[in-house]
Short mmCIF file of N, CA and C in Angstrom, two decimals:
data_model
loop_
_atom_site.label_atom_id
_atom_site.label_comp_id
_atom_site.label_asym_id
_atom_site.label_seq_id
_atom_site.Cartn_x
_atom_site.Cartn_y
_atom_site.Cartn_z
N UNK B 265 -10.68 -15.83 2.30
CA UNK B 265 -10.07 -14.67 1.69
C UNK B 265 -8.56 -14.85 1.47
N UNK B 266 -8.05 -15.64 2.47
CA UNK B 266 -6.63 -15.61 2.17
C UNK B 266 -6.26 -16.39 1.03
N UNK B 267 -5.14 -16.00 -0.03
CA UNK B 267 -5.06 -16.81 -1.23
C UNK B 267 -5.74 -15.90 -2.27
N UNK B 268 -6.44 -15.18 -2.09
CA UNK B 268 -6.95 -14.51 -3.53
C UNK B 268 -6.02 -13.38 -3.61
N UNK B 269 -5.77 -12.33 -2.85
CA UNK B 269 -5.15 -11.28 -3.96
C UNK B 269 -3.96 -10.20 -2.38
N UNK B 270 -3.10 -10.00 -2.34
CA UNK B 270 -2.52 -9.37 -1.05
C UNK B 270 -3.47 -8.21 -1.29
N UNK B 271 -3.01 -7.35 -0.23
CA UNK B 271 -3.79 -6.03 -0.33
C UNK B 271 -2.83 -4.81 -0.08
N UNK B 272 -2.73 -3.83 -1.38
CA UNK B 272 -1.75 -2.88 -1.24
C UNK B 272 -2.15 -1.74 -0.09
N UNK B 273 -1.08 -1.19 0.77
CA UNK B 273 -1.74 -0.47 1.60
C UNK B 273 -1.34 0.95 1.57
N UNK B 274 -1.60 1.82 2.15
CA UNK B 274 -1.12 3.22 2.14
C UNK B 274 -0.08 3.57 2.75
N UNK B 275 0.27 2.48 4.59
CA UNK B 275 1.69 3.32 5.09
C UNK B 275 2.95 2.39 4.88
N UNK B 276 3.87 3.12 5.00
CA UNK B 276 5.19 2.68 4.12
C UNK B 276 6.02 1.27 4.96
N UNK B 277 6.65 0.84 4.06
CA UNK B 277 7.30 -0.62 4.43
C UNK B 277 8.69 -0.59 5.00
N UNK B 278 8.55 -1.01 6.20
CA UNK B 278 10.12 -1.34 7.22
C UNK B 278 10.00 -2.33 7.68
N UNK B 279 11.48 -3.43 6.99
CA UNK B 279 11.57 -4.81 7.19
C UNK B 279 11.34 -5.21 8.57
N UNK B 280 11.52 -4.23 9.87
CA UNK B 280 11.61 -4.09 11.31
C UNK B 280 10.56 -3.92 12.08
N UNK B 281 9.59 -3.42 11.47
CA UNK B 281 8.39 -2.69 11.88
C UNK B 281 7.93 -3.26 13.27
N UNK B 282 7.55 -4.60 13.14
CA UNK B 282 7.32 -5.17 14.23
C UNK B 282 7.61 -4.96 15.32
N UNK B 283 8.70 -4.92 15.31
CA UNK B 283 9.96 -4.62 16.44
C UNK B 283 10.00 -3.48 17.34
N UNK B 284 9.66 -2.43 16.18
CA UNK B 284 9.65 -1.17 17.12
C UNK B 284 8.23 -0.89 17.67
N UNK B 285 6.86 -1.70 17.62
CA UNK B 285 5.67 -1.64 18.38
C UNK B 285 6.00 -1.89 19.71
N UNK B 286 5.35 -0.89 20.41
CA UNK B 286 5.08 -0.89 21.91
C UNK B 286 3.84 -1.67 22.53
N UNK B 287 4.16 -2.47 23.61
CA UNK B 287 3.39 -3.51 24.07
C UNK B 287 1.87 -2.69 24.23
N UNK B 288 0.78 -3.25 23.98
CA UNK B 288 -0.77 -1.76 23.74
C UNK B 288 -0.82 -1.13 22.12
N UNK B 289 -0.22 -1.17 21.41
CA UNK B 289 -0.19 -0.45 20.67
C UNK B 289 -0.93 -0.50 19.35
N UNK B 290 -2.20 0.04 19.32
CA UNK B 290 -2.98 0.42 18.51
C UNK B 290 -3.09 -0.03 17.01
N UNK B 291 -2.60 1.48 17.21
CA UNK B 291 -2.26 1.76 15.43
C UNK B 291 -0.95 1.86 14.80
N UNK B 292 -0.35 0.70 14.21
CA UNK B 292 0.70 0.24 14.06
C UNK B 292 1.11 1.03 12.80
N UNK B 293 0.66 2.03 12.45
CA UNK B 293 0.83 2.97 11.12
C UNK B 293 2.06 3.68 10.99
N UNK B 294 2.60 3.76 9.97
CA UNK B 294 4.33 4.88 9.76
C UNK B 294 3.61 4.87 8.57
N UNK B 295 4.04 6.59 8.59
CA UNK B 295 3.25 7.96 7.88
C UNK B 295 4.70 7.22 6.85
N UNK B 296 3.98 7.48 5.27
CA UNK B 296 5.25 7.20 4.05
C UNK B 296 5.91 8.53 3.92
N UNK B 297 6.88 8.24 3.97
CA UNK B 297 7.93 9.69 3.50
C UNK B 297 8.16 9.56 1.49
N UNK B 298 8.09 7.87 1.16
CA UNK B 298 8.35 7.75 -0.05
C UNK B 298 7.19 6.65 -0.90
N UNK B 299 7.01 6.76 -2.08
CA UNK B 299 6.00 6.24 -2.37
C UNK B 299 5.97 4.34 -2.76
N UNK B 300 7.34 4.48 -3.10
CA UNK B 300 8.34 3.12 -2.60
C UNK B 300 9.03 3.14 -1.50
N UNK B 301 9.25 1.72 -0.73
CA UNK B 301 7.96 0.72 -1.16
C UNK B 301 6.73 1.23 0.55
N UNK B 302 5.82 0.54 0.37
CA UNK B 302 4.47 0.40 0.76
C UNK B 302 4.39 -0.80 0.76
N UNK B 303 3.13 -1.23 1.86
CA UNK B 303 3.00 -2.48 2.50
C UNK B 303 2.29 -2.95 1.49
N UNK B 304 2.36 -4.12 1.22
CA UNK B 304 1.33 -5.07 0.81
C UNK B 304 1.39 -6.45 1.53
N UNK B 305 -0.08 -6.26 2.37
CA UNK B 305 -0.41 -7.24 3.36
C UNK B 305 -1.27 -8.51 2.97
N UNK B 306 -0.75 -9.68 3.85
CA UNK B 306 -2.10 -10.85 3.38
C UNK B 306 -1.08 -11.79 2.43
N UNK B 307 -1.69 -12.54 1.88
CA UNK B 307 -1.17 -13.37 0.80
C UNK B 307 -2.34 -13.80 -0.22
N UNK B 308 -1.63 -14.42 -1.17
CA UNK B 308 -2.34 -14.45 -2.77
C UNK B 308 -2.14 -15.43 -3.09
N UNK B 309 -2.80 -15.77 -4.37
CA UNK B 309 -2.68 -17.03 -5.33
C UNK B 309 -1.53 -17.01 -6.09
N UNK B 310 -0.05 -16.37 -5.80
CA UNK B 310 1.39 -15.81 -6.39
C UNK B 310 2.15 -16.59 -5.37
N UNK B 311 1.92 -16.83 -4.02
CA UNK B 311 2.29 -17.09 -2.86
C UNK B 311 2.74 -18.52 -2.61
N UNK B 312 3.54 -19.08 -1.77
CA UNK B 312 3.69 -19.97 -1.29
C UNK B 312 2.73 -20.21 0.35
N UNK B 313 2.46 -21.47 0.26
CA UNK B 313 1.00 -21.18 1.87
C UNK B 313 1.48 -21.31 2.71
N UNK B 314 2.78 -21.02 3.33
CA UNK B 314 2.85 -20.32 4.47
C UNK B 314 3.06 -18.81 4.25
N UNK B 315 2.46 -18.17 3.54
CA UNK B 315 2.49 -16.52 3.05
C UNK B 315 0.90 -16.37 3.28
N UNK B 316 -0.16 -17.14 3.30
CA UNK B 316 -1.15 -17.32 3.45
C UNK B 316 -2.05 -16.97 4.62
N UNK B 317 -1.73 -15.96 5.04
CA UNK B 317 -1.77 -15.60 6.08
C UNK B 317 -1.86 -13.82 6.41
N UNK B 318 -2.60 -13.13 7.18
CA UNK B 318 -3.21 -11.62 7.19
C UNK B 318 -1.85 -10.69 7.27
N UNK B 319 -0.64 -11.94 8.34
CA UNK B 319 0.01 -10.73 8.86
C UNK B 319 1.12 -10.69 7.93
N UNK B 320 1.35 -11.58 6.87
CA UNK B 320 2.06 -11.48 5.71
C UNK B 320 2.06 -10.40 5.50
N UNK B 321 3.60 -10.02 5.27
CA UNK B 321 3.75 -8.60 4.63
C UNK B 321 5.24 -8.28 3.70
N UNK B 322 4.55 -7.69 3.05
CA UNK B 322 5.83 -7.58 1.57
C UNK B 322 5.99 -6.26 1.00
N UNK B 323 7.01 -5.73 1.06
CA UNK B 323 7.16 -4.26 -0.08
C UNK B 323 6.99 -4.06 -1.10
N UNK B 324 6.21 -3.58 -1.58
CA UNK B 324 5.83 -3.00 -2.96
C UNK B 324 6.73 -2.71 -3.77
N UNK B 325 7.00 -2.85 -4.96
CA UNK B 325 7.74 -2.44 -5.82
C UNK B 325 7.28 -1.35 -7.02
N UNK B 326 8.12 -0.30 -7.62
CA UNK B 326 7.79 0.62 -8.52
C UNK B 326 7.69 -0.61 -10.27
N UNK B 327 8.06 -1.42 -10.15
CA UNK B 327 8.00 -2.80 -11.35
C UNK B 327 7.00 -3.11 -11.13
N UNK B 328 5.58 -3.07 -10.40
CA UNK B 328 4.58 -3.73 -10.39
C UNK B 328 3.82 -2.70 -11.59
N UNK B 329 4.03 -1.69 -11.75
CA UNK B 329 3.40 -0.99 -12.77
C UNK B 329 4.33 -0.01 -14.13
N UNK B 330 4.94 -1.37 -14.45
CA UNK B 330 5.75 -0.41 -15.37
C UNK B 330 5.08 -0.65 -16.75
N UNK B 331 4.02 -1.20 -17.05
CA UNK B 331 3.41 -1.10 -18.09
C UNK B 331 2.02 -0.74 -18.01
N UNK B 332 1.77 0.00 -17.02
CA UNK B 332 0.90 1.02 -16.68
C UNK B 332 0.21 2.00 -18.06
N UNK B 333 -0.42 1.76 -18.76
CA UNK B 333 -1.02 2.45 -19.89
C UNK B 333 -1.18 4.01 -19.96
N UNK B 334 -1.48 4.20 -18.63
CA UNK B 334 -2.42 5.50 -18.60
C UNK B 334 -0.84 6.22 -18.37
N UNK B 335 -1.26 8.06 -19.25
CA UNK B 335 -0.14 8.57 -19.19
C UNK B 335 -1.38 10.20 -18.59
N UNK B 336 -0.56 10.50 -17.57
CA UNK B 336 0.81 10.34 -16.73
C UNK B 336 -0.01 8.60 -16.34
N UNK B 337 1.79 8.02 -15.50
CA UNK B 337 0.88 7.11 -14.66
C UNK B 337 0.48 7.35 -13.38
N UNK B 338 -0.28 6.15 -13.48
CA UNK B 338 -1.21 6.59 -11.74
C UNK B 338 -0.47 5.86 -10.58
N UNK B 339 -0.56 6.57 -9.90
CA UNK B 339 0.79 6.04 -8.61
C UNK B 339 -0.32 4.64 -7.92
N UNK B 340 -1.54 4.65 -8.30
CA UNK B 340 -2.57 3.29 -8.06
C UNK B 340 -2.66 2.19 -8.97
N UNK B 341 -2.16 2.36 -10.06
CA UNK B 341 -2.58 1.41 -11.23
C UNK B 341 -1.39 0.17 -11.29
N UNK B 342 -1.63 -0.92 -10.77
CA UNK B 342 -0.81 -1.83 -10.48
C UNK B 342 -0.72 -2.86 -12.29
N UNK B 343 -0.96 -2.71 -13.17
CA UNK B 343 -0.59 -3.57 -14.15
C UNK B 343 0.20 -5.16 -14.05
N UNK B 344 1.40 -5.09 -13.29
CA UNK B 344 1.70 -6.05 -13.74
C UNK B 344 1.85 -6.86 -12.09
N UNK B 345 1.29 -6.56 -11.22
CA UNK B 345 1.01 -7.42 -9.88
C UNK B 345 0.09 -7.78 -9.74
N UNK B 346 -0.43 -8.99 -10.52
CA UNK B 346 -1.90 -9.42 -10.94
C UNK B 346 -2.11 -10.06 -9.53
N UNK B 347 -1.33 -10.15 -8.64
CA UNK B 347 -1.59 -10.98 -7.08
C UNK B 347 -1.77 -9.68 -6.21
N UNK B 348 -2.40 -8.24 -6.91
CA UNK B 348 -2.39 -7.42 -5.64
C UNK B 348 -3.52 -6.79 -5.68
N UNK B 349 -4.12 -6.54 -4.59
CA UNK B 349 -5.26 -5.56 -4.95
C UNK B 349 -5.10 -4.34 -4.04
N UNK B 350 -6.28 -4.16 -3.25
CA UNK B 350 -6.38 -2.58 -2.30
C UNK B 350 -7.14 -2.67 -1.32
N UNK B 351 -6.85 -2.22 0.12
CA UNK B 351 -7.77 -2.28 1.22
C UNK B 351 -8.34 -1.27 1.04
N UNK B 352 -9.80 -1.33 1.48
CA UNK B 352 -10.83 -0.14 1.38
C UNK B 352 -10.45 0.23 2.42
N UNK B 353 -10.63 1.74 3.15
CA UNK B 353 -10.96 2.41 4.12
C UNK B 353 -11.66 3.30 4.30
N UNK B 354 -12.92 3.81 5.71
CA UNK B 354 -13.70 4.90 5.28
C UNK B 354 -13.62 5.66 6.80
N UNK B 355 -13.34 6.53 6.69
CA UNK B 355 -13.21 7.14 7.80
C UNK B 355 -15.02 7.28 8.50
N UNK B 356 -14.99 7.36 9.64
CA UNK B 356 -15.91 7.73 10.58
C UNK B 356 -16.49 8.90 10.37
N UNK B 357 -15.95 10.01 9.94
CA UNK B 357 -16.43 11.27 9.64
C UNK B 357 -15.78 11.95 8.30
N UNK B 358 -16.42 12.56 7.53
CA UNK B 358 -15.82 12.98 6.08
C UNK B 358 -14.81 13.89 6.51
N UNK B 359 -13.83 13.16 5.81
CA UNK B 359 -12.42 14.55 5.96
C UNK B 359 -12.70 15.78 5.30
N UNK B 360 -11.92 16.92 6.13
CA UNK B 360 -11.66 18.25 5.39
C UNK B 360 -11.34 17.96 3.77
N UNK B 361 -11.83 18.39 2.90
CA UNK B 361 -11.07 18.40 1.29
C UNK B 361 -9.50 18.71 1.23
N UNK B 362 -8.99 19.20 2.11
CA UNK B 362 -7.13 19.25 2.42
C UNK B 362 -6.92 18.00 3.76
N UNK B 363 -7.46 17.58 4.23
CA UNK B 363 -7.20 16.20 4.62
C UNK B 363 -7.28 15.22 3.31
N UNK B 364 -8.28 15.12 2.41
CA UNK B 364 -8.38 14.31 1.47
C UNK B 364 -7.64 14.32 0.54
N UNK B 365 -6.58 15.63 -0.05
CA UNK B 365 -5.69 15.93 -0.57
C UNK B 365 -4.24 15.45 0.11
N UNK B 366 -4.11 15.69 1.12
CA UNK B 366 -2.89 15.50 2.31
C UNK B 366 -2.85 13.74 2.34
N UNK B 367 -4.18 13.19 2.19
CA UNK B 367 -3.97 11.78 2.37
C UNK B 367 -3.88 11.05 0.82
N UNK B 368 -4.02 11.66 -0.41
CA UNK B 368 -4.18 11.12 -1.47
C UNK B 368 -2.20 11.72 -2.03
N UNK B 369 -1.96 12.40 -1.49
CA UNK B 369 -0.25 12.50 -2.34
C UNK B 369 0.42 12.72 -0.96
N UNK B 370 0.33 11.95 -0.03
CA UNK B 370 1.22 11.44 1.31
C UNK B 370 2.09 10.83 0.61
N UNK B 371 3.59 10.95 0.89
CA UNK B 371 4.64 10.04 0.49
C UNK B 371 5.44 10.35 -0.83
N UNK B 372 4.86 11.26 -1.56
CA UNK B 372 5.59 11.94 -2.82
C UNK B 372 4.78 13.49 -3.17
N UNK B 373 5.83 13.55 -4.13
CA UNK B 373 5.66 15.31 -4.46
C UNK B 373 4.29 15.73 -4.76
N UNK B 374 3.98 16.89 -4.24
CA UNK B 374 3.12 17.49 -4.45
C UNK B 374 3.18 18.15 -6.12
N UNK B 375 1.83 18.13 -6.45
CA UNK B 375 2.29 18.79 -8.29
C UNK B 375 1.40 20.33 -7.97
#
């Protein structure tokens, strides 16, 4: 898997992150306050191979979709980061429909 495509993720990107994990610590998640940038984990066929690797991690940029077709654009539609894709996730139990809302515009304005 490693080498085909990074994987864009949902919580937000701090060059430090590492750093501030506590020895045990789980779930290494920070809730996004902004929708730039966001993790994109792993490495790709864009990459140099020592990037090749899960714990690779890189900030997203708002330039990965500036020729984004669809109007409005979609804060998902990556156009021009042909080295990125998306981690699936499924929760254990179906969220509330305002959990599923709360988790789909986390990190920018509500419309």
């Amino acid at each position: 898997m490693h080498g085909n495509v990074m994987e864009w993720c949902l919580d937000q990107y701090k060059p430090n992150a590492y750093e501030t994990y506590t020895a045990g610590q789980v779930n290494p998640w920070i809730t996004p306050t902004d929708l730039y940038p966001r993790v994109a984990r792993g490495g790709s066929w864009y990459d140099d191979p020592d990037a090749l690797r899960s714990a690779n991690r890189e900030a997203s940029d708002k330039n990965w979709k500036r020729t984004d077709p669809q109007l409005p654009q979609s804060i998902w539609y990556h156009t021009d980061a042909q080295w990125l894709g998306f981690r699936l996730v499924r929760p254990l139990e179906i969220p509330t429909p305002e959990e599923m809302y709360e988790a789909w515009f986390i990190g920018r304005e509500k419309k």
